[in-house]
PDB file of N, CA and C in Angstrom:
ATOM      1  N   MET D   1     -12.875  -1.553  19.994  1.00 82.00           N
ATOM      2  CA  MET D   1     -13.232  -2.369  18.847  1.00 82.00           C
ATOM      3  C   MET D   1     -11.956  -2.801  18.116  1.00 82.00           C
ATOM      4  N   TYR D   2     -11.927  -4.065  17.734  1.00 86.00           N
ATOM      5  CA  TYR D   2     -10.762  -4.623  17.041  1.00 86.00           C
ATOM      6  C   TYR D   2     -10.628  -4.018  15.651  1.00 86.00           C
ATOM      7  N   GLN D   3      -9.430  -3.587  15.320  1.00 91.00           N
ATOM      8  CA  GLN D   3      -9.132  -3.130  13.969  1.00 91.00           C
ATOM      9  C   GLN D   3      -7.961  -3.959  13.467  1.00 91.00           C
ATOM     10  N   PRO D   4      -8.152  -4.660  12.347  1.00 96.00           N
ATOM     11  CA  PRO D   4      -7.065  -5.498  11.836  1.00 96.00           C
ATOM     12  C   PRO D   4      -5.836  -4.663  11.487  1.00 96.00           C
ATOM     13  N   GLU D   5      -4.669  -5.283  11.635  1.00 97.00           N
ATOM     14  CA  GLU D   5      -3.409  -4.610  11.323  1.00 97.00           C
ATOM     15  C   GLU D   5      -2.815  -5.166  10.041  1.00 97.00           C
ATOM     16  N   ILE D   6      -2.157  -4.299   9.311  1.00 98.00           N
ATOM     17  CA  ILE D   6      -1.466  -4.706   8.090  1.00 98.00           C
ATOM     18  C   ILE D   6      -0.184  -5.429   8.482  1.00 98.00           C
ATOM     19  N   VAL D   7       0.030  -6.585   7.870  1.00 98.00           N
ATOM     20  CA  VAL D   7       1.245  -7.353   8.152  1.00 98.00           C
ATOM     21  C   VAL D   7       2.173  -7.432   6.944  1.00 98.00           C
ATOM     22  N   GLN D   8       1.640  -7.118   5.758  1.00 97.00           N
ATOM     23  CA  GLN D   8       2.461  -7.144   4.546  1.00 97.00           C
ATOM     24  C   GLN D   8       1.829  -6.241   3.496  1.00 97.00           C
ATOM     25  N   VAL D   9       2.679  -5.586   2.704  1.00 98.00           N
ATOM     26  CA  VAL D   9       2.207  -4.778   1.577  1.00 98.00           C
ATOM     27  C   VAL D   9       2.904  -5.259   0.314  1.00 98.00           C
ATOM     28  N   LEU D  10       2.162  -5.238  -0.783  1.00 96.00           N
ATOM     29  CA  LEU D  10       2.708  -5.675  -2.061  1.00 96.00           C
ATOM     30  C   LEU D  10       2.297  -4.659  -3.129  1.00 96.00           C
ATOM     31  N   PRO D  11       3.194  -3.705  -3.459  1.00 97.00           N
ATOM     32  CA  PRO D  11       2.872  -2.707  -4.482  1.00 97.00           C
ATOM     33  C   PRO D  11       2.964  -3.304  -5.883  1.00 97.00           C
ATOM     34  N   THR D  12       2.188  -2.738  -6.819  1.00 95.00           N
ATOM     35  CA  THR D  12       2.195  -3.216  -8.203  1.00 95.00           C
ATOM     36  C   THR D  12       2.560  -2.090  -9.159  1.00 95.00           C
ATOM     37  N   LYS D  13       2.854  -2.463 -10.394  1.00 95.00           N
ATOM     38  CA  LYS D  13       3.182  -1.489 -11.437  1.00 95.00           C
ATOM     39  C   LYS D  13       1.975  -0.648 -11.834  1.00 95.00           C
ATOM     40  N   GLU D  14       0.787  -1.051 -11.416  1.00 96.00           N
ATOM     41  CA  GLU D  14      -0.440  -0.319 -11.747  1.00 96.00           C
ATOM     42  C   GLU D  14      -0.776   0.723 -10.682  1.00 96.00           C
ATOM     43  N   TYR D  15       0.163   1.010  -9.785  1.00 98.00           N
ATOM     44  CA  TYR D  15      -0.038   1.964  -8.694  1.00 98.00           C
ATOM     45  C   TYR D  15      -1.171   1.535  -7.769  1.00 98.00           C
ATOM     46  N   THR D  16      -1.229   0.247  -7.510  1.00 97.00           N
ATOM     47  CA  THR D  16      -2.113  -0.301  -6.495  1.00 97.00           C
ATOM     48  C   THR D  16      -1.247  -1.060  -5.499  1.00 97.00           C
ATOM     49  N   VAL D  17      -1.812  -1.301  -4.327  1.00 98.00           N
ATOM     50  CA  VAL D  17      -1.073  -2.030  -3.296  1.00 98.00           C
ATOM     51  C   VAL D  17      -1.993  -3.089  -2.692  1.00 98.00           C
ATOM     52  N   TYR D  18      -1.510  -4.323  -2.676  1.00 97.00           N
ATOM     53  CA  TYR D  18      -2.218  -5.386  -1.966  1.00 97.00           C
ATOM     54  C   TYR D  18      -1.836  -5.278  -0.498  1.00 97.00           C
ATOM     55  N   LEU D  19      -2.847  -5.227   0.353  1.00 98.00           N
ATOM     56  CA  LEU D  19      -2.655  -5.085   1.791  1.00 98.00           C
ATOM     57  C   LEU D  19      -3.062  -6.387   2.472  1.00 98.00           C
ATOM     58  N   TYR D  20      -2.125  -7.046   3.100  1.00 97.00           N
ATOM     59  CA  TYR D  20      -2.389  -8.300   3.805  1.00 97.00           C
ATOM     60  C   TYR D  20      -2.594  -7.973   5.289  1.00 97.00           C
ATOM     61  N   TYR D  21      -3.743  -8.379   5.819  1.00 98.00           N
ATOM     62  CA  TYR D  21      -4.097  -8.075   7.207  1.00 98.00           C
ATOM     63  C   TYR D  21      -3.958  -9.299   8.107  1.00 98.00           C
ATOM     64  N   ASP D  22      -3.815  -9.037   9.394  1.00 97.00           N
ATOM     65  CA  ASP D  22      -3.665 -10.131  10.356  1.00 97.00           C
ATOM     66  C   ASP D  22      -4.947 -10.932  10.573  1.00 97.00           C
ATOM     67  N   ASP D  23      -6.070 -10.481  10.036  1.00 96.00           N
ATOM     68  CA  ASP D  23      -7.316 -11.244  10.145  1.00 96.00           C
ATOM     69  C   ASP D  23      -7.515 -12.180   8.952  1.00 96.00           C
ATOM     70  N   GLY D  24      -6.513 -12.224   8.051  1.00 95.00           N
ATOM     71  CA  GLY D  24      -6.577 -13.110   6.896  1.00 95.00           C
ATOM     72  C   GLY D  24      -7.100 -12.460   5.630  1.00 95.00           C
ATOM     73  N   ASN D  25      -7.666 -11.270   5.740  1.00 96.00           N
ATOM     74  CA  ASN D  25      -8.165 -10.579   4.551  1.00 96.00           C
ATOM     75  C   ASN D  25      -7.032  -9.907   3.789  1.00 96.00           C
ATOM     76  N   VAL D  26      -7.233  -9.785   2.489  1.00 97.00           N
ATOM     77  CA  VAL D  26      -6.330  -9.030   1.627  1.00 97.00           C
ATOM     78  C   VAL D  26      -7.186  -7.988   0.929  1.00 97.00           C
ATOM     79  N   ARG D  27      -6.752  -6.748   0.965  1.00 97.00           N
ATOM     80  CA  ARG D  27      -7.474  -5.656   0.312  1.00 97.00           C
ATOM     81  C   ARG D  27      -6.586  -5.065  -0.774  1.00 97.00           C
ATOM     82  N   LEU D  28      -7.227  -4.467  -1.773  1.00 97.00           N
ATOM     83  CA  LEU D  28      -6.489  -3.826  -2.864  1.00 97.00           C
ATOM     84  C   LEU D  28      -6.767  -2.336  -2.822  1.00 97.00           C
ATOM     85  N   TYR D  29      -5.716  -1.556  -2.525  1.00 98.00           N
ATOM     86  CA  TYR D  29      -5.853  -0.105  -2.426  1.00 98.00           C
ATOM     87  C   TYR D  29      -5.270   0.539  -3.676  1.00 98.00           C
ATOM     88  N   ASP D  30      -6.080   1.364  -4.331  1.00 98.00           N
ATOM     89  CA  ASP D  30      -5.681   2.054  -5.561  1.00 98.00           C
ATOM     90  C   ASP D  30      -5.167   3.445  -5.202  1.00 98.00           C
ATOM     91  N   VAL D  31      -3.919   3.715  -5.520  1.00 98.00           N
ATOM     92  CA  VAL D  31      -3.275   4.971  -5.137  1.00 98.00           C
ATOM     93  C   VAL D  31      -3.312   6.000  -6.268  1.00 98.00           C
ATOM     94  N   LYS D  32      -3.758   5.609  -7.456  1.00 98.00           N
ATOM     95  CA  LYS D  32      -3.697   6.496  -8.633  1.00 98.00           C
ATOM     96  C   LYS D  32      -4.365   7.850  -8.406  1.00 98.00           C
ATOM     97  N   SER D  33      -5.535   7.867  -7.784  1.00 96.00           N
ATOM     98  CA  SER D  33      -6.237   9.143  -7.610  1.00 96.00           C
ATOM     99  C   SER D  33      -5.471  10.082  -6.682  1.00 96.00           C
ATOM    100  N   LEU D  34      -4.812   9.544  -5.677  1.00 96.00           N
ATOM    101  CA  LEU D  34      -4.002  10.387  -4.789  1.00 96.00           C
ATOM    102  C   LEU D  34      -2.801  10.959  -5.529  1.00 96.00           C
ATOM    103  N   ILE D  35      -2.177  10.137  -6.346  1.00 97.00           N
ATOM    104  CA  ILE D  35      -1.014  10.590  -7.112  1.00 97.00           C
ATOM    105  C   ILE D  35      -1.425  11.685  -8.086  1.00 97.00           C
ATOM    106  N   GLU D  36      -2.584  11.522  -8.718  1.00 96.00           N
ATOM    107  CA  GLU D  36      -3.072  12.518  -9.676  1.00 96.00           C
ATOM    108  C   GLU D  36      -3.377  13.851  -9.007  1.00 96.00           C
ATOM    109  N   LYS D  37      -3.762  13.831  -7.730  1.00 95.00           N
ATOM    110  CA  LYS D  37      -4.042  15.074  -7.002  1.00 95.00           C
ATOM    111  C   LYS D  37      -2.773  15.889  -6.783  1.00 95.00           C
ATOM    112  N   GLY D  38      -1.639  15.218  -6.798  1.00 92.00           N
ATOM    113  CA  GLY D  38      -0.367  15.916  -6.627  1.00 92.00           C
ATOM    114  C   GLY D  38      -0.026  16.111  -5.165  1.00 92.00           C
ATOM    115  N   GLY D  39       0.574  17.255  -4.874  1.00 95.00           N
ATOM    116  CA  GLY D  39       0.997  17.521  -3.508  1.00 95.00           C
ATOM    117  C   GLY D  39       2.042  16.521  -3.059  1.00 95.00           C
ATOM    118  N   ILE D  40       1.936  16.096  -1.826  1.00 95.00           N
ATOM    119  CA  ILE D  40       2.904  15.166  -1.246  1.00 95.00           C
ATOM    120  C   ILE D  40       2.970  13.848  -2.012  1.00 95.00           C
ATOM    121  N   PHE D  41       1.842  13.460  -2.625  1.00 96.00           N
ATOM    122  CA  PHE D  41       1.786  12.174  -3.320  1.00 96.00           C
ATOM    123  C   PHE D  41       2.426  12.209  -4.705  1.00 96.00           C
ATOM    124  N   GLU D  42       2.724  13.395  -5.220  1.00 96.00           N
ATOM    125  CA  GLU D  42       3.279  13.514  -6.567  1.00 96.00           C
ATOM    126  C   GLU D  42       4.591  12.749  -6.725  1.00 96.00           C
ATOM    127  N   GLN D  43       5.387  12.693  -5.673  1.00 96.00           N
ATOM    128  CA  GLN D  43       6.669  11.984  -5.783  1.00 96.00           C
ATOM    129  C   GLN D  43       6.495  10.479  -5.992  1.00 96.00           C
ATOM    130  N   LEU D  44       5.280   9.972  -5.764  1.00 98.00           N
ATOM    131  CA  LEU D  44       5.012   8.550  -5.997  1.00 98.00           C
ATOM    132  C   LEU D  44       4.739   8.242  -7.460  1.00 98.00           C
ATOM    133  N   LYS D  45       4.689   9.285  -8.310  1.00 97.00           N
ATOM    134  CA  LYS D  45       4.533   9.062  -9.756  1.00 97.00           C
ATOM    135  C   LYS D  45       5.690   8.243 -10.309  1.00 97.00           C
ATOM    136  N   ASN D  46       6.849   8.433  -9.723  1.00 98.00           N
ATOM    137  CA  ASN D  46       8.022   7.658 -10.120  1.00 98.00           C
ATOM    138  C   ASN D  46       7.795   6.218  -9.658  1.00 98.00           C
ATOM    139  N   LEU D  47       7.626   5.305 -10.609  1.00 98.00           N
ATOM    140  CA  LEU D  47       7.284   3.920 -10.284  1.00 98.00           C
ATOM    141  C   LEU D  47       8.322   3.264  -9.380  1.00 98.00           C
ATOM    142  N   ASP D  48       9.597   3.573  -9.586  1.00 98.00           N
ATOM    143  CA  ASP D  48      10.637   3.009  -8.715  1.00 98.00           C
ATOM    144  C   ASP D  48      10.437   3.454  -7.267  1.00 98.00           C
ATOM    145  N   VAL D  49      10.125   4.723  -7.071  1.00 98.00           N
ATOM    146  CA  VAL D  49       9.867   5.242  -5.722  1.00 98.00           C
ATOM    147  C   VAL D  49       8.626   4.565  -5.146  1.00 98.00           C
ATOM    148  N   PHE D  50       7.566   4.491  -5.951  1.00 98.00           N
ATOM    149  CA  PHE D  50       6.314   3.884  -5.499  1.00 98.00           C
ATOM    150  C   PHE D  50       6.536   2.453  -5.010  1.00 98.00           C
ATOM    151  N   ILE D  51       7.244   1.673  -5.785  1.00 98.00           N
ATOM    152  CA  ILE D  51       7.431   0.257  -5.447  1.00 98.00           C
ATOM    153  C   ILE D  51       8.505   0.057  -4.378  1.00 98.00           C
ATOM    154  N   ASN D  52       9.638   0.714  -4.528  1.00 98.00           N
ATOM    155  CA  ASN D  52      10.783   0.424  -3.658  1.00 98.00           C
ATOM    156  C   ASN D  52      10.717   1.056  -2.274  1.00 98.00           C
ATOM    157  N   THR D  53       9.871   2.067  -2.087  1.00 98.00           N
ATOM    158  CA  THR D  53       9.765   2.683  -0.763  1.00 98.00           C
ATOM    159  C   THR D  53       8.481   2.294  -0.039  1.00 98.00           C
ATOM    160  N   CYS D  54       7.648   1.493  -0.679  1.00 99.00           N
ATOM    161  CA  CYS D  54       6.385   1.047  -0.082  1.00 99.00           C
ATOM    162  C   CYS D  54       6.676   0.116   1.093  1.00 99.00           C
ATOM    163  N   THR D  55       6.050   0.401   2.237  1.00 98.00           N
ATOM    164  CA  THR D  55       6.338  -0.351   3.456  1.00 98.00           C
ATOM    165  C   THR D  55       5.183  -0.197   4.439  1.00 98.00           C
ATOM    166  N   ILE D  56       5.399  -0.654   5.643  1.00 98.00           N
ATOM    167  CA  ILE D  56       4.461  -0.436   6.740  1.00 98.00           C
ATOM    168  C   ILE D  56       5.170   0.438   7.766  1.00 98.00           C
ATOM    169  N   MET D  57       4.587   1.584   8.054  1.00 96.00           N
ATOM    170  CA  MET D  57       5.089   2.482   9.096  1.00 96.00           C
ATOM    171  C   MET D  57       3.873   3.064   9.804  1.00 96.00           C
ATOM    172  N   ASN D  58       4.020   3.408  11.055  1.00 92.00           N
ATOM    173  CA  ASN D  58       2.901   3.956  11.824  1.00 92.00           C
ATOM    174  C   ASN D  58       1.701   3.011  11.788  1.00 92.00           C
ATOM    175  N   ASP D  59       1.972   1.722  11.694  1.00 93.00           N
ATOM    176  CA  ASP D  59       0.934   0.680  11.637  1.00 93.00           C
ATOM    177  C   ASP D  59       0.007   0.820  10.440  1.00 93.00           C
ATOM    178  N   THR D  60       0.523   1.356   9.333  1.00 97.00           N
ATOM    179  CA  THR D  60      -0.303   1.520   8.137  1.00 97.00           C
ATOM    180  C   THR D  60       0.567   1.503   6.886  1.00 97.00           C
ATOM    181  N   LEU D  61      -0.092   1.562   5.742  1.00 98.00           N
ATOM    182  CA  LEU D  61       0.600   1.653   4.458  1.00 98.00           C
ATOM    183  C   LEU D  61       1.358   2.969   4.396  1.00 98.00           C
ATOM    184  N   ALA D  62       2.624   2.892   3.992  1.00 98.00           N
ATOM    185  CA  ALA D  62       3.445   4.096   3.938  1.00 98.00           C
ATOM    186  C   ALA D  62       4.514   3.954   2.864  1.00 98.00           C
ATOM    187  N   TRP D  63       5.106   5.099   2.528  1.00 98.00           N
ATOM    188  CA  TRP D  63       6.252   5.127   1.620  1.00 98.00           C
ATOM    189  C   TRP D  63       7.372   5.848   2.341  1.00 98.00           C
ATOM    190  N   ASP D  64       8.494   5.166   2.489  1.00 98.00           N
ATOM    191  CA  ASP D  64       9.667   5.706   3.174  1.00 98.00           C
ATOM    192  C   ASP D  64      10.488   6.515   2.170  1.00 98.00           C
ATOM    193  N   VAL D  65       9.933   7.636   1.723  1.00 96.00           N
ATOM    194  CA  VAL D  65      10.557   8.421   0.657  1.00 96.00           C
ATOM    195  C   VAL D  65      11.882   9.044   1.084  1.00 96.00           C
ATOM    196  N   ALA D  66      12.072   9.271   2.367  1.00 94.00           N
ATOM    197  CA  ALA D  66      13.333   9.837   2.847  1.00 94.00           C
ATOM    198  C   ALA D  66      14.421   8.766   2.941  1.00 94.00           C
ATOM    199  N   GLY D  67      14.010   7.508   2.972  1.00 94.00           N
ATOM    200  CA  GLY D  67      14.976   6.419   2.998  1.00 94.00           C
ATOM    201  C   GLY D  67      15.620   6.158   4.338  1.00 94.00           C
ATOM    202  N   ASN D  68      15.062   6.704   5.398  1.00 95.00           N
ATOM    203  CA  ASN D  68      15.678   6.513   6.711  1.00 95.00           C
ATOM    204  C   ASN D  68      14.713   5.940   7.751  1.00 95.00           C
ATOM    205  N   TYR D  69      13.597   5.423   7.290  1.00 92.00           N
ATOM    206  CA  TYR D  69      12.578   4.813   8.143  1.00 92.00           C
ATOM    207  C   TYR D  69      12.175   5.729   9.297  1.00 92.00           C
ATOM    208  N   ASN D  70      12.053   7.023   8.984  1.00 91.00           N
ATOM    209  CA  ASN D  70      11.612   8.010   9.965  1.00 91.00           C
ATOM    210  C   ASN D  70      10.111   8.196   9.808  1.00 91.00           C
ATOM    211  N   GLU D  71       9.361   7.873  10.859  1.00 91.00           N
ATOM    212  CA  GLU D  71       7.901   7.933  10.777  1.00 91.00           C
ATOM    213  C   GLU D  71       7.361   9.335  10.521  1.00 91.00           C
ATOM    214  N   TRP D  72       8.162  10.354  10.749  1.00 92.00           N
ATOM    215  CA  TRP D  72       7.723  11.734  10.527  1.00 92.00           C
ATOM    216  C   TRP D  72       7.998  12.193   9.100  1.00 92.00           C
ATOM    217  N   GLU D  73       8.845  11.471   8.368  1.00 93.00           N
ATOM    218  CA  GLU D  73       9.213  11.869   7.011  1.00 93.00           C
ATOM    219  C   GLU D  73       8.622  10.958   5.948  1.00 93.00           C
ATOM    220  N   CYS D  74       7.725  10.087   6.342  1.00 96.00           N
ATOM    221  CA  CYS D  74       7.125   9.173   5.372  1.00 96.00           C
ATOM    222  C   CYS D  74       5.801   9.745   4.850  1.00 96.00           C
ATOM    223  N   ILE D  75       5.298   9.129   3.801  1.00 97.00           N
ATOM    224  CA  ILE D  75       3.945   9.402   3.319  1.00 97.00           C
ATOM    225  C   ILE D  75       3.115   8.208   3.758  1.00 97.00           C
ATOM    226  N   ASP D  76       2.074   8.448   4.552  1.00 97.00           N
ATOM    227  CA  ASP D  76       1.256   7.318   4.985  1.00 97.00           C
ATOM    228  C   ASP D  76      -0.227   7.599   4.777  1.00 97.00           C
ATOM    229  N   ILE D  77      -1.002   6.536   4.808  1.00 97.00           N
ATOM    230  CA  ILE D  77      -2.436   6.594   4.562  1.00 97.00           C
ATOM    231  C   ILE D  77      -3.157   6.207   5.851  1.00 97.00           C
ATOM    232  N   CYS D  78      -4.216   6.921   6.171  1.00 96.00           N
ATOM    233  CA  CYS D  78      -5.005   6.627   7.363  1.00 96.00           C
ATOM    234  C   CYS D  78      -5.494   5.176   7.320  1.00 96.00           C
ATOM    235  N   PRO D  79      -5.273   4.412   8.389  1.00 96.00           N
ATOM    236  CA  PRO D  79      -5.702   3.010   8.402  1.00 96.00           C
ATOM    237  C   PRO D  79      -7.198   2.827   8.136  1.00 96.00           C
ATOM    238  N   ASP D  80      -8.032   3.749   8.613  1.00 96.00           N
ATOM    239  CA  ASP D  80      -9.479   3.649   8.374  1.00 96.00           C
ATOM    240  C   ASP D  80      -9.802   3.753   6.891  1.00 96.00           C
ATOM    241  N   THR D  81      -9.071   4.587   6.181  1.00 97.00           N
ATOM    242  CA  THR D  81      -9.264   4.729   4.735  1.00 97.00           C
ATOM    243  C   THR D  81      -8.973   3.411   4.032  1.00 97.00           C
ATOM    244  N   LEU D  82      -7.936   2.740   4.454  1.00 98.00           N
ATOM    245  CA  LEU D  82      -7.541   1.482   3.821  1.00 98.00           C
ATOM    246  C   LEU D  82      -8.580   0.385   4.022  1.00 98.00           C
ATOM    247  N   LEU D  83      -9.285   0.430   5.139  1.00 97.00           N
ATOM    248  CA  LEU D  83     -10.305  -0.586   5.400  1.00 97.00           C
ATOM    249  C   LEU D  83     -11.506  -0.449   4.469  1.00 97.00           C
ATOM    250  N   ASP D  84     -11.611   0.688   3.786  1.00 97.00           N
ATOM    251  CA  ASP D  84     -12.674   0.867   2.791  1.00 97.00           C
ATOM    252  C   ASP D  84     -12.311   0.244   1.446  1.00 97.00           C
ATOM    253  N   ALA D  85     -11.055  -0.126   1.273  1.00 98.00           N
ATOM    254  CA  ALA D  85     -10.623  -0.749   0.014  1.00 98.00           C
ATOM    255  C   ALA D  85     -11.277  -2.121  -0.113  1.00 98.00           C
ATOM    256  N   PRO D  86     -11.566  -2.530  -1.352  1.00 97.00           N
ATOM    257  CA  PRO D  86     -12.243  -3.818  -1.537  1.00 97.00           C
ATOM    258  C   PRO D  86     -11.377  -5.011  -1.125  1.00 97.00           C
ATOM    259  N   ILE D  87     -12.046  -6.007  -0.582  1.00 96.00           N
ATOM    260  CA  ILE D  87     -11.385  -7.266  -0.237  1.00 96.00           C
ATOM    261  C   ILE D  87     -11.159  -8.061  -1.517  1.00 96.00           C
ATOM    262  N   VAL D  88      -9.974  -8.627  -1.646  1.00 95.00           N
ATOM    263  CA  VAL D  88      -9.637  -9.459  -2.803  1.00 95.00           C
ATOM    264  C   VAL D  88     -10.130 -10.878  -2.504  1.00 95.00           C
ATOM    265  N   GLU D  89     -11.064 -11.341  -3.311  1.00 93.00           N
ATOM    266  CA  GLU D  89     -11.669 -12.654  -3.071  1.00 93.00           C
ATOM    267  C   GLU D  89     -10.793 -13.801  -3.571  1.00 93.00           C
ATOM    268  N   ASN D  90     -10.135 -13.607  -4.689  1.00 87.00           N
ATOM    269  CA  ASN D  90      -9.374 -14.693  -5.329  1.00 87.00           C
ATOM    270  C   ASN D  90      -7.875 -14.427  -5.255  1.00 87.00           C
ATOM    271  N   ILE D  91      -7.359 -14.239  -4.048  1.00 80.00           N
ATOM    272  CA  ILE D  91      -5.967 -13.834  -3.876  1.00 80.00           C
ATOM    273  C   ILE D  91      -4.990 -14.872  -4.424  1.00 80.00           C
ATOM    274  N   GLU D  92      -5.328 -16.147  -4.383  1.00 82.00           N
ATOM    275  CA  GLU D  92      -4.411 -17.166  -4.910  1.00 82.00           C
ATOM    276  C   GLU D  92      -4.185 -16.960  -6.406  1.00 82.00           C
ATOM    277  N   GLU D  93      -5.258 -16.656  -7.142  1.00 81.00           N
ATOM    278  CA  GLU D  93      -5.132 -16.404  -8.582  1.00 81.00           C
ATOM    279  C   GLU D  93      -4.323 -15.142  -8.842  1.00 81.00           C
ATOM    280  N   VAL D  94      -4.570 -14.123  -8.046  1.00 76.00           N
ATOM    281  CA  VAL D  94      -3.849 -12.860  -8.200  1.00 76.00           C
ATOM    282  C   VAL D  94      -2.364 -13.077  -7.946  1.00 76.00           C
ATOM    283  N   GLU D  95      -2.034 -13.762  -6.874  1.00 79.00           N
ATOM    284  CA  GLU D  95      -0.628 -14.007  -6.547  1.00 79.00           C
ATOM    285  C   GLU D  95       0.058 -14.831  -7.628  1.00 79.00           C
ATOM    286  N   GLU D  96      -0.653 -15.785  -8.193  1.00 79.00           N
ATOM    287  CA  GLU D  96      -0.068 -16.589  -9.267  1.00 79.00           C
ATOM    288  C   GLU D  96       0.296 -15.704 -10.455  1.00 79.00           C
ATOM    289  N   LYS D  97      -0.580 -14.773 -10.810  1.00 75.00           N
ATOM    290  CA  LYS D  97      -0.303 -13.859 -11.923  1.00 75.00           C
ATOM    291  C   LYS D  97       0.851 -12.923 -11.585  1.00 75.00           C
ATOM    292  N   LEU D  98       0.859 -12.410 -10.363  1.00 74.00           N
ATOM    293  CA  LEU D  98       1.895 -11.463  -9.963  1.00 74.00           C
ATOM    294  C   LEU D  98       3.279 -12.099  -9.930  1.00 74.00           C
ATOM    295  N   PHE D  99       3.359 -13.321  -9.474  1.00 74.00           N
ATOM    296  CA  PHE D  99       4.655 -13.941  -9.243  1.00 74.00           C
ATOM    297  C   PHE D  99       5.147 -14.824 -10.377  1.00 74.00           C
ATOM    298  N   THR D 100       4.332 -15.014 -11.420  1.00 72.00           N
ATOM    299  CA  THR D 100       4.782 -15.853 -12.529  1.00 72.00           C
ATOM    300  C   THR D 100       5.079 -15.048 -13.779  1.00 72.00           C
ATOM    301  N   HIS D 101       4.850 -13.757 -13.755  1.00 57.00           N
ATOM    302  CA  HIS D 101       5.131 -12.927 -14.937  1.00 57.00           C
ATOM    303  C   HIS D 101       6.310 -12.038 -14.716  1.00 57.00           C
TER     304      HIS D 101
END
């Protein structure tokens, strides 16, 4: 069964990430609850870390917290979990707000 792949990630100051998929859909994944749970995700509380290390690794949303693009040292989210995130219907409006402020 076909599973869309993430081609771009766009983290926000609100601890959410816009996920752009190769099927044309954009989903919005909220990371706040994971950060609040602590553990491995606690280091993402630092907004600079959250935004600047956000990337795609292991074919999914990840944070390269070690800074060496090592797939074993990153924090990543199961791709199936991300597909449960809501689809953004009005992405043009969202992008306009994100890129003009």
